[in-house]
PDB file of C-alpha atoms in Angstrom:
ATOM      1  CA  MET A   1       0.000   0.000   0.000  1.00 37.00           C
ATOM      2  CA  ALA A   2       1.205   3.494  -0.729  1.00 37.00           C
ATOM      3  CA  HIS A   3       1.852   5.903   2.081  1.00 40.00           C
ATOM      4  CA  PRO A   4      -0.488   8.913   1.901  1.00 41.00           C
ATOM      5  CA  SER A   5       1.293  11.823   0.225  1.00 39.00           C
ATOM      6  CA  PRO A   6       1.919  14.804   2.478  1.00 41.00           C
ATOM      7  CA  SER A   7       0.048  17.978   1.680  1.00 42.00           C
ATOM      8  CA  ALA A   8       1.905  20.436  -0.513  1.00 49.00           C
ATOM      9  CA  SER A   9       0.886  23.278   1.819  1.00 75.00           C
ATOM     10  CA  GLU A  10       2.362  23.969   5.235  1.00 87.00           C
ATOM     11  CA  PRO A  11       0.816  21.590   7.804  1.00 94.00           C
ATOM     12  CA  LEU A  12      -1.484  23.123  10.384  1.00 95.00           C
ATOM     13  CA  ALA A  13       0.051  20.971  13.113  1.00 96.00           C
ATOM     14  CA  LEU A  14       2.481  18.090  13.555  1.00 97.00           C
ATOM     15  CA  VAL A  15       1.755  14.948  15.548  1.00 98.00           C
ATOM     16  CA  ILE A  16       4.633  12.670  16.515  1.00 98.00           C
ATOM     17  CA  PHE A  17       3.736   9.322  18.015  1.00 98.00           C
ATOM     18  CA  ASP A  18       5.495   6.975  20.358  1.00 98.00           C
ATOM     19  CA  ILE A  19       4.765   3.392  19.271  1.00 97.00           C
ATOM     20  CA  ASP A  20       4.761   1.061  22.286  1.00 95.00           C
ATOM     21  CA  GLY A  21       1.557   1.373  24.299  1.00 95.00           C
ATOM     22  CA  VAL A  22       0.229   3.936  21.811  1.00 97.00           C
ATOM     23  CA  ILE A  23       0.210   2.334  18.353  1.00 98.00           C
ATOM     24  CA  ARG A  24       0.520  -1.235  19.591  1.00 96.00           C
ATOM     25  CA  ASP A  25      -0.390  -2.980  22.837  1.00 95.00           C
ATOM     26  CA  VAL A  26       2.832  -4.300  24.367  1.00 93.00           C
ATOM     27  CA  GLY A  27       1.292  -5.610  27.589  1.00 88.00           C
ATOM     28  CA  SER A  28       1.784  -9.230  26.501  1.00 91.00           C
ATOM     29  CA  SER A  29       4.930  -8.682  24.450  1.00 94.00           C
ATOM     30  CA  TYR A  30       7.596  -6.198  25.555  1.00 92.00           C
ATOM     31  CA  ARG A  31       6.421  -6.194  29.148  1.00 92.00           C
ATOM     32  CA  ARG A  32       6.087  -9.980  29.153  1.00 96.00           C
ATOM     33  CA  ALA A  33       9.581 -10.336  27.680  1.00 96.00           C
ATOM     34  CA  LEU A  34      10.896  -7.969  30.355  1.00 97.00           C
ATOM     35  CA  ALA A  35       9.325 -10.065  33.114  1.00 97.00           C
ATOM     36  CA  ASP A  36      10.649 -13.271  31.489  1.00 98.00           C
ATOM     37  CA  THR A  37      14.147 -11.785  31.383  1.00 98.00           C
ATOM     38  CA  VAL A  38      14.160 -10.699  35.011  1.00 98.00           C
ATOM     39  CA  GLU A  39      12.868 -14.122  36.033  1.00 98.00           C
ATOM     40  CA  GLN A  40      15.548 -15.859  33.970  1.00 98.00           C
ATOM     41  CA  PHE A  41      18.440 -13.832  35.402  1.00 97.00           C
ATOM     42  CA  THR A  42      17.228 -14.147  38.990  1.00 97.00           C
ATOM     43  CA  GLN A  43      17.154 -17.949  38.520  1.00 96.00           C
ATOM     44  CA  GLY A  44      13.375 -17.971  38.814  1.00 97.00           C
ATOM     45  CA  ALA A  45      13.349 -16.212  42.186  1.00 97.00           C
ATOM     46  CA  TYR A  46      11.636 -13.006  41.046  1.00 98.00           C
ATOM     47  CA  ARG A  47       9.178 -12.135  38.297  1.00 98.00           C
ATOM     48  CA  PRO A  48       8.152  -8.454  38.376  1.00 97.00           C
ATOM     49  CA  SER A  49       4.447  -7.699  38.397  1.00 95.00           C
ATOM     50  CA  SER A  50       2.854  -5.275  35.970  1.00 91.00           C
ATOM     51  CA  GLU A  51       2.662  -2.760  38.818  1.00 91.00           C
ATOM     52  CA  ALA A  52       6.385  -3.132  39.545  1.00 95.00           C
ATOM     53  CA  ILE A  53       7.171  -2.434  35.892  1.00 95.00           C
ATOM     54  CA  ASP A  54       4.876   0.602  35.957  1.00 92.00           C
ATOM     55  CA  GLN A  55       6.631   1.902  39.064  1.00 93.00           C
ATOM     56  CA  LEU A  56       9.994   1.568  37.322  1.00 95.00           C
ATOM     57  CA  LYS A  57       8.673   3.379  34.234  1.00 91.00           C
ATOM     58  CA  ALA A  58       7.235   6.115  36.465  1.00 90.00           C
ATOM     59  CA  GLU A  59      10.796   7.114  37.356  1.00 93.00           C
ATOM     60  CA  GLY A  60      10.988   8.567  33.852  1.00 89.00           C
ATOM     61  CA  ILE A  61      14.419   7.216  32.851  1.00 90.00           C
ATOM     62  CA  TRP A  62      13.784   3.541  32.020  1.00 92.00           C
ATOM     63  CA  ASN A  63      12.375   3.828  28.519  1.00 86.00           C
ATOM     64  CA  ASN A  64      14.727   1.121  27.234  1.00 92.00           C
ATOM     65  CA  ASP A  65      13.299  -2.263  28.294  1.00 94.00           C
ATOM     66  CA  TRP A  66      16.674  -4.004  28.073  1.00 96.00           C
ATOM     67  CA  GLU A  67      18.112  -1.522  30.538  1.00 96.00           C
ATOM     68  CA  GLY A  68      14.919  -1.741  32.603  1.00 96.00           C
ATOM     69  CA  SER A  69      15.299  -5.524  32.782  1.00 97.00           C
ATOM     70  CA  MET A  70      18.859  -5.198  34.014  1.00 97.00           C
ATOM     71  CA  GLU A  71      17.889  -2.586  36.590  1.00 97.00           C
ATOM     72  CA  LEU A  72      15.150  -4.807  38.045  1.00 97.00           C
ATOM     73  CA  ILE A  73      17.600  -7.702  38.237  1.00 97.00           C
ATOM     74  CA  TYR A  74      20.045  -5.501  40.131  1.00 97.00           C
ATOM     75  CA  ARG A  75      17.313  -4.261  42.468  1.00 97.00           C
ATOM     76  CA  TYR A  76      16.157  -7.786  43.258  1.00 97.00           C
ATOM     77  CA  PHE A  77      19.655  -8.858  44.304  1.00 95.00           C
ATOM     78  CA  GLU A  78      20.068  -5.670  46.341  1.00 96.00           C
ATOM     79  CA  SER A  79      16.787  -6.465  48.113  1.00 96.00           C
ATOM     80  CA  GLN A  80      18.380  -9.784  49.107  1.00 95.00           C
ATOM     81  CA  GLY A  81      21.387  -8.034  50.604  1.00 95.00           C
ATOM     82  CA  GLY A  82      23.566  -8.262  47.510  1.00 92.00           C
ATOM     83  CA  ASP A  83      25.802  -5.619  45.926  1.00 92.00           C
ATOM     84  CA  ARG A  84      25.194  -4.727  42.287  1.00 92.00           C
ATOM     85  CA  ASP A  85      28.888  -3.991  41.825  1.00 89.00           C
ATOM     86  CA  ARG A  86      29.641  -7.628  42.578  1.00 90.00           C
ATOM     87  CA  LEU A  87      27.157  -8.996  40.054  1.00 91.00           C
ATOM     88  CA  ASN A  88      28.640 -10.086  36.763  1.00 89.00           C
ATOM     89  CA  LEU A  89      25.635  -9.323  34.567  1.00 94.00           C
ATOM     90  CA  ASP A  90      26.331  -9.365  30.834  1.00 96.00           C
ATOM     91  CA  PHE A  91      24.136  -6.799  29.109  1.00 97.00           C
ATOM     92  CA  ASP A  92      24.503  -8.536  25.725  1.00 97.00           C
ATOM     93  CA  GLU A  93      23.234 -11.785  27.253  1.00 97.00           C
ATOM     94  CA  ILE A  94      20.244  -9.959  28.721  1.00 97.00           C
ATOM     95  CA  VAL A  95      19.443  -8.394  25.339  1.00 96.00           C
ATOM     96  CA  ALA A  96      19.810 -11.733  23.547  1.00 94.00           C
ATOM     97  CA  PHE A  97      17.454 -13.502  25.949  1.00 96.00           C
ATOM     98  CA  PHE A  98      14.921 -10.656  25.804  1.00 96.00           C
ATOM     99  CA  GLN A  99      14.961 -10.722  21.994  1.00 93.00           C
ATOM    100  CA  SER A 100      14.574 -14.491  21.909  1.00 93.00           C
ATOM    101  CA  ARG A 101      11.270 -14.038  23.719  1.00 94.00           C
ATOM    102  CA  TYR A 102      10.112 -10.887  21.965  1.00 94.00           C
ATOM    103  CA  ARG A 103      11.108 -11.670  18.364  1.00 92.00           C
ATOM    104  CA  GLY A 104      11.736 -15.395  18.557  1.00 91.00           C
ATOM    105  CA  GLU A 105      14.848 -17.453  18.021  1.00 79.00           C
ATOM    106  CA  SER A 106      15.382 -16.192  14.431  1.00 69.00           C
ATOM    107  CA  ALA A 107      15.747 -12.648  15.737  1.00 61.00           C
ATOM    108  CA  GLU A 108      17.535 -11.215  12.705  1.00 70.00           C
ATOM    109  CA  ASN A 109      14.964 -12.108  10.066  1.00 76.00           C
ATOM    110  CA  PRO A 110      11.509 -10.496  10.379  1.00 80.00           C
ATOM    111  CA  GLU A 111      10.126 -13.066   7.939  1.00 79.00           C
ATOM    112  CA  GLN A 112      10.857 -15.757  10.520  1.00 84.00           C
ATOM    113  CA  TRP A 113       9.870 -13.991  13.719  1.00 90.00           C
ATOM    114  CA  THR A 114       7.749 -16.198  15.939  1.00 91.00           C
ATOM    115  CA  GLY A 115       7.901 -14.342  19.262  1.00 93.00           C
ATOM    116  CA  TYR A 116       5.499 -12.193  21.222  1.00 94.00           C
ATOM    117  CA  ILE A 117       5.698  -9.395  18.632  1.00 93.00           C
ATOM    118  CA  CYS A 118       3.617 -11.450  16.216  1.00 91.00           C
ATOM    119  CA  ASP A 119       0.519 -11.220  18.404  1.00 92.00           C
ATOM    120  CA  GLU A 120       0.590  -7.561  19.452  1.00 94.00           C
ATOM    121  CA  PRO A 121      -2.837  -5.903  19.077  1.00 96.00           C
ATOM    122  CA  ILE A 122      -2.694  -2.844  16.815  1.00 97.00           C
ATOM    123  CA  LEU A 123      -4.251   0.289  18.343  1.00 97.00           C
ATOM    124  CA  ALA A 124      -4.355   2.571  15.270  1.00 98.00           C
ATOM    125  CA  GLN A 125      -4.992   1.427  11.708  1.00 97.00           C
ATOM    126  CA  ARG A 126      -4.055   3.024   8.383  1.00 97.00           C
ATOM    127  CA  PRO A 127      -7.319   5.001   7.921  1.00 98.00           C
ATOM    128  CA  TYR A 128      -6.536   6.948  11.105  1.00 98.00           C
ATOM    129  CA  PHE A 129      -3.285   8.261   9.622  1.00 98.00           C
ATOM    130  CA  GLU A 130      -5.016   8.976   6.327  1.00 97.00           C
ATOM    131  CA  SER A 131      -7.506  11.153   8.229  1.00 98.00           C
ATOM    132  CA  LEU A 132      -4.616  13.209   9.626  1.00 98.00           C
ATOM    133  CA  THR A 133      -3.124  13.730   6.188  1.00 97.00           C
ATOM    134  CA  ALA A 134      -6.539  14.735   4.821  1.00 97.00           C
ATOM    135  CA  ALA A 135      -6.776  17.393   7.543  1.00 96.00           C
ATOM    136  CA  ASN A 136      -3.339  18.774   6.606  1.00 96.00           C
ATOM    137  CA  ILE A 137      -1.745  17.454   9.789  1.00 97.00           C
ATOM    138  CA  GLY A 138       1.796  16.150   9.440  1.00 97.00           C
ATOM    139  CA  TRP A 139       2.785  13.038  11.377  1.00 98.00           C
ATOM    140  CA  GLY A 140       5.658  10.718  12.167  1.00 98.00           C
ATOM    141  CA  PHE A 141       7.082   8.437  14.851  1.00 98.00           C
ATOM    142  CA  PHE A 142       9.735   8.783  17.545  1.00 98.00           C
ATOM    143  CA  SER A 143      10.078   5.572  19.528  1.00 97.00           C
ATOM    144  CA  GLY A 144      12.460   3.762  21.816  1.00 93.00           C
ATOM    145  CA  ALA A 145      11.675   0.564  19.896  1.00 93.00           C
ATOM    146  CA  THR A 146      14.336  -0.867  17.618  1.00 92.00           C
ATOM    147  CA  ARG A 147      14.029   0.105  13.960  1.00 94.00           C
ATOM    148  CA  GLY A 148      13.300  -3.504  12.969  1.00 91.00           C
ATOM    149  CA  SER A 149      10.510  -3.842  15.515  1.00 93.00           C
ATOM    150  CA  ALA A 150       9.012  -0.456  14.591  1.00 95.00           C
ATOM    151  CA  HIS A 151       9.078  -1.208  10.859  1.00 94.00           C
ATOM    152  CA  TYR A 152       7.477  -4.590  11.480  1.00 93.00           C
ATOM    153  CA  ILE A 153       4.479  -2.865  13.071  1.00 94.00           C
ATOM    154  CA  LEU A 154       4.235   0.268  10.926  1.00 97.00           C
ATOM    155  CA  GLN A 155       4.869  -1.303   7.545  1.00 95.00           C
ATOM    156  CA  ARG A 156       4.020  -4.996   7.764  1.00 92.00           C
ATOM    157  CA  ARG A 157       1.113  -4.828  10.202  1.00 93.00           C
ATOM    158  CA  ILE A 158      -0.416  -1.395   9.493  1.00 96.00           C
ATOM    159  CA  GLY A 159       0.625  -0.973   5.860  1.00 96.00           C
ATOM    160  CA  LEU A 160       2.395   2.390   5.982  1.00 97.00           C
ATOM    161  CA  GLU A 161       5.092   2.843   3.371  1.00 90.00           C
ATOM    162  CA  SER A 162       8.291   4.630   4.438  1.00 92.00           C
ATOM    163  CA  PRO A 163       6.813   6.498   7.415  1.00 97.00           C
ATOM    164  CA  VAL A 164       8.954   9.161   9.070  1.00 98.00           C
ATOM    165  CA  LEU A 165      10.608   7.281  11.940  1.00 98.00           C
ATOM    166  CA  VAL A 166      13.318   7.910  14.504  1.00 98.00           C
ATOM    167  CA  ALA A 167      13.975   4.675  16.396  1.00 97.00           C
ATOM    168  CA  MET A 168      16.243   3.452  19.196  1.00 95.00           C
ATOM    169  CA  GLU A 169      19.332   3.208  16.976  1.00 95.00           C
ATOM    170  CA  ASP A 170      18.900   6.774  15.706  1.00 97.00           C
ATOM    171  CA  ALA A 171      18.933   8.895  18.880  1.00 96.00           C
ATOM    172  CA  PRO A 172      19.561   8.844  22.647  1.00 95.00           C
ATOM    173  CA  GLY A 173      16.775   7.408  24.757  1.00 92.00           C
ATOM    174  CA  LYS A 174      13.949   9.509  26.121  1.00 94.00           C
ATOM    175  CA  PRO A 175      13.581  11.872  27.942  1.00 95.00           C
ATOM    176  CA  ASP A 176      16.438  13.279  25.825  1.00 96.00           C
ATOM    177  CA  PRO A 177      14.625  15.269  23.081  1.00 97.00           C
ATOM    178  CA  THR A 178      17.269  14.724  20.371  1.00 98.00           C
ATOM    179  CA  GLY A 179      15.112  12.130  18.594  1.00 97.00           C
ATOM    180  CA  LEU A 180      12.087  14.399  18.723  1.00 97.00           C
ATOM    181  CA  PHE A 181      14.024  17.167  16.988  1.00 97.00           C
ATOM    182  CA  ALA A 182      15.339  14.659  14.428  1.00 97.00           C
ATOM    183  CA  THR A 183      11.747  13.628  13.621  1.00 97.00           C
ATOM    184  CA  LEU A 184      10.757  17.271  13.153  1.00 96.00           C
ATOM    185  CA  GLU A 185      13.677  17.768  10.803  1.00 95.00           C
ATOM    186  CA  GLN A 186      12.441  14.930   8.604  1.00 95.00           C
ATOM    187  CA  LEU A 187       8.932  16.402   8.593  1.00 95.00           C
ATOM    188  CA  GLN A 188      10.338  19.741   7.361  1.00 88.00           C
ATOM    189  CA  ALA A 189       7.813  21.960   9.101  1.00 81.00           C
ATOM    190  CA  SER A 190       8.119  25.642   9.879  1.00 90.00           C
ATOM    191  CA  PRO A 191       9.802  26.591  13.182  1.00 92.00           C
ATOM    192  CA  THR A 192       6.514  27.841  14.629  1.00 92.00           C
ATOM    193  CA  CYS A 193       4.254  24.921  13.669  1.00 95.00           C
ATOM    194  CA  PRO A 194       2.639  23.417  16.813  1.00 96.00           C
ATOM    195  CA  VAL A 195       3.861  19.935  17.760  1.00 97.00           C
ATOM    196  CA  LEU A 196       1.940  17.306  19.699  1.00 98.00           C
ATOM    197  CA  TYR A 197       3.957  14.391  21.046  1.00 98.00           C
ATOM    198  CA  VAL A 198       1.855  11.374  21.949  1.00 98.00           C
ATOM    199  CA  GLY A 199       3.152   8.824  24.450  1.00 98.00           C
ATOM    200  CA  ASP A 200       2.132   6.568  27.308  1.00 97.00           C
ATOM    201  CA  THR A 201       4.950   6.993  29.834  1.00 95.00           C
ATOM    202  CA  VAL A 202       6.376   9.634  32.140  1.00 95.00           C
ATOM    203  CA  ALA A 203       9.509   9.767  29.948  1.00 95.00           C
ATOM    204  CA  ASP A 204       7.311  10.637  26.963  1.00 97.00           C
ATOM    205  CA  MET A 205       5.867  13.615  28.837  1.00 97.00           C
ATOM    206  CA  TYR A 206       9.317  14.717  30.035  1.00 97.00           C
ATOM    207  CA  VAL A 207      10.695  14.669  26.495  1.00 97.00           C
ATOM    208  CA  VAL A 208       8.183  17.367  25.517  1.00 97.00           C
ATOM    209  CA  GLU A 209       9.177  19.483  28.510  1.00 97.00           C
ATOM    210  CA  ASN A 210      12.847  19.127  27.580  1.00 97.00           C
ATOM    211  CA  ALA A 211      12.164  19.977  23.942  1.00 97.00           C
ATOM    212  CA  ALA A 212      10.290  23.136  24.962  1.00 96.00           C
ATOM    213  CA  LYS A 213      13.275  24.258  27.043  1.00 96.00           C
ATOM    214  CA  GLN A 214      15.482  24.071  23.954  1.00 96.00           C
ATOM    215  CA  ASP A 215      12.975  25.426  21.434  1.00 93.00           C
ATOM    216  CA  GLY A 216      10.655  27.903  23.088  1.00 88.00           C
ATOM    217  CA  ASP A 217       9.422  29.520  19.857  1.00 89.00           C
ATOM    218  CA  ARG A 218       7.325  26.524  18.899  1.00 93.00           C
ATOM    219  CA  PRO A 219       4.125  25.475  20.739  1.00 96.00           C
ATOM    220  CA  TRP A 220       4.634  22.035  22.331  1.00 97.00           C
ATOM    221  CA  ILE A 221       1.757  19.861  23.544  1.00 97.00           C
ATOM    222  CA  ALA A 222       2.267  16.644  25.518  1.00 98.00           C
ATOM    223  CA  VAL A 223      -0.511  14.117  24.955  1.00 98.00           C
ATOM    224  CA  GLY A 224      -0.716  11.100  27.240  1.00 98.00           C
ATOM    225  CA  ILE A 225      -2.336   7.806  26.245  1.00 98.00           C
ATOM    226  CA  LEU A 226      -3.450   5.267  28.842  1.00 97.00           C
ATOM    227  CA  PRO A 227      -1.944   1.954  27.688  1.00 95.00           C
ATOM    228  CA  PRO A 228      -4.342  -1.013  27.585  1.00 94.00           C
ATOM    229  CA  HIS A 229      -2.759  -2.847  30.516  1.00 91.00           C
ATOM    230  CA  VAL A 230      -3.722  -0.090  32.996  1.00 93.00           C
ATOM    231  CA  GLN A 231      -7.318   0.100  31.795  1.00 94.00           C
ATOM    232  CA  THR A 232      -8.316  -3.259  33.259  1.00 90.00           C
ATOM    233  CA  ASP A 233      -8.452  -1.761  36.751  1.00 91.00           C
ATOM    234  CA  PRO A 234      -9.946   1.646  37.712  1.00 95.00           C
ATOM    235  CA  ASP A 235      -7.290   2.262  40.365  1.00 94.00           C
ATOM    236  CA  SER A 236      -4.418   1.528  37.969  1.00 93.00           C
ATOM    237  CA  GLN A 237      -6.049   3.698  35.335  1.00 95.00           C
ATOM    238  CA  ALA A 238      -6.453   6.639  37.720  1.00 96.00           C
ATOM    239  CA  LYS A 239      -2.877   6.237  38.985  1.00 95.00           C
ATOM    240  CA  HIS A 240      -1.408   6.201  35.491  1.00 95.00           C
ATOM    241  CA  ARG A 241      -3.480   9.175  34.411  1.00 97.00           C
ATOM    242  CA  GLN A 242      -2.208  11.137  37.417  1.00 97.00           C
ATOM    243  CA  ARG A 243       1.400  10.162  36.651  1.00 96.00           C
ATOM    244  CA  LEU A 244       1.087  11.422  33.078  1.00 97.00           C
ATOM    245  CA  GLU A 245      -0.573  14.651  34.163  1.00 98.00           C
ATOM    246  CA  ASP A 246       2.003  15.257  36.900  1.00 97.00           C
ATOM    247  CA  ALA A 247       4.773  14.735  34.330  1.00 97.00           C
ATOM    248  CA  GLY A 248       3.325  17.424  32.058  1.00 97.00           C
ATOM    249  CA  GLY A 249       0.594  15.712  30.053  1.00 97.00           C
ATOM    250  CA  GLN A 250      -1.735  18.482  28.894  1.00 97.00           C
ATOM    251  CA  LEU A 251      -4.256  16.013  27.536  1.00 97.00           C
ATOM    252  CA  VAL A 252      -4.669  12.364  28.602  1.00 98.00           C
ATOM    253  CA  LEU A 253      -6.820  10.054  26.475  1.00 98.00           C
ATOM    254  CA  ASN A 254      -7.932   6.434  26.694  1.00 97.00           C
ATOM    255  CA  GLN A 255      -6.721   5.558  23.196  1.00 97.00           C
ATOM    256  CA  VAL A 256      -4.741   7.197  20.437  1.00 98.00           C
ATOM    257  CA  THR A 257      -7.660   7.315  17.993  1.00 98.00           C
ATOM    258  CA  ASP A 258      -9.453   9.614  20.456  1.00 98.00           C
ATOM    259  CA  LEU A 259      -6.911  12.185  19.284  1.00 98.00           C
ATOM    260  CA  THR A 260      -9.012  13.131  16.256  1.00 98.00           C
ATOM    261  CA  PRO A 261      -8.000  15.668  13.609  1.00 98.00           C
ATOM    262  CA  GLU A 262     -10.572  18.042  15.105  1.00 97.00           C
ATOM    263  CA  LEU A 263      -9.076  17.749  18.585  1.00 97.00           C
ATOM    264  CA  ILE A 264      -5.536  18.128  17.238  1.00 97.00           C
ATOM    265  CA  LEU A 265      -6.430  21.337  15.415  1.00 96.00           C
ATOM    266  CA  GLU A 266      -8.330  22.641  18.431  1.00 95.00           C
ATOM    267  CA  LYS A 267      -5.251  22.141  20.643  1.00 94.00           C
ATOM    268  CA  ALA A 268      -2.962  23.591  17.965  1.00 91.00           C
ATOM    269  CA  VAL A 269      -5.060  26.734  17.578  1.00 81.00           C
ATOM    270  CA  GLY A 270      -5.306  27.125  21.349  1.00 81.00           C
ATOM    271  CA  SER A 271      -1.512  26.810  21.689  1.00 73.00           C
ATOM    272  CA  ARG A 272      -1.011  29.813  19.415  1.00 69.00           C
ATOM    273  CA  GLN A 273      -3.213  32.113  21.503  1.00 61.00           C
TER     274      GLN A 273
END
């Protein structure tokens, strides 16, 4: 399928999306692989709950799930009286095990992936992005996912052709805003065009705050999305909403498709006033 052509005129707003928890549900994939990895490297003694993973993410610096896995392993051994400096954890081994669960054993070839990634529910389909283009709203993706994983979802599963994407290999991890600026550069918008960044974690909200500190001429709007795994319980949902709002989320929605072209343009116009 062809990617919708961008409008020849200047976009009225730009929307940049995170992918995990926003475009795809990773509750039974990335988060499951993280829990598997921690369990494996604690010799089966500890498997972090969904709440424990959320608490780690709420710190705003653990956007990379490989690093998050390693941190939870360290913290478990510290809770048992151990010293992280004495642990001989091999980060490459942690990554390899994580990927064997997430992508499958044939991790290098997307055609042969058999892991958790194959069953991720998609949260936004191609017509949604077409509606943004039709409303003269530019869009792209800035994600902490690997480029291979992101392309698998955006191109193979959703059917977008050559979407604007800055992935894990392309920029420092969030909340560093370097990748956000790199996405804007690819979108080639004017320096005053309003930007909405859409994410589901505290780090995603912080990245907007950090971008605004470096580029104060442009209106910046942080949009939080409640990932599916927190919406199964009212208390978890309320807690996550509060975390996103406390971290700077100016708008928090239940799902990404609630961010309609009309709402985007309403927020963009309001940001200019």
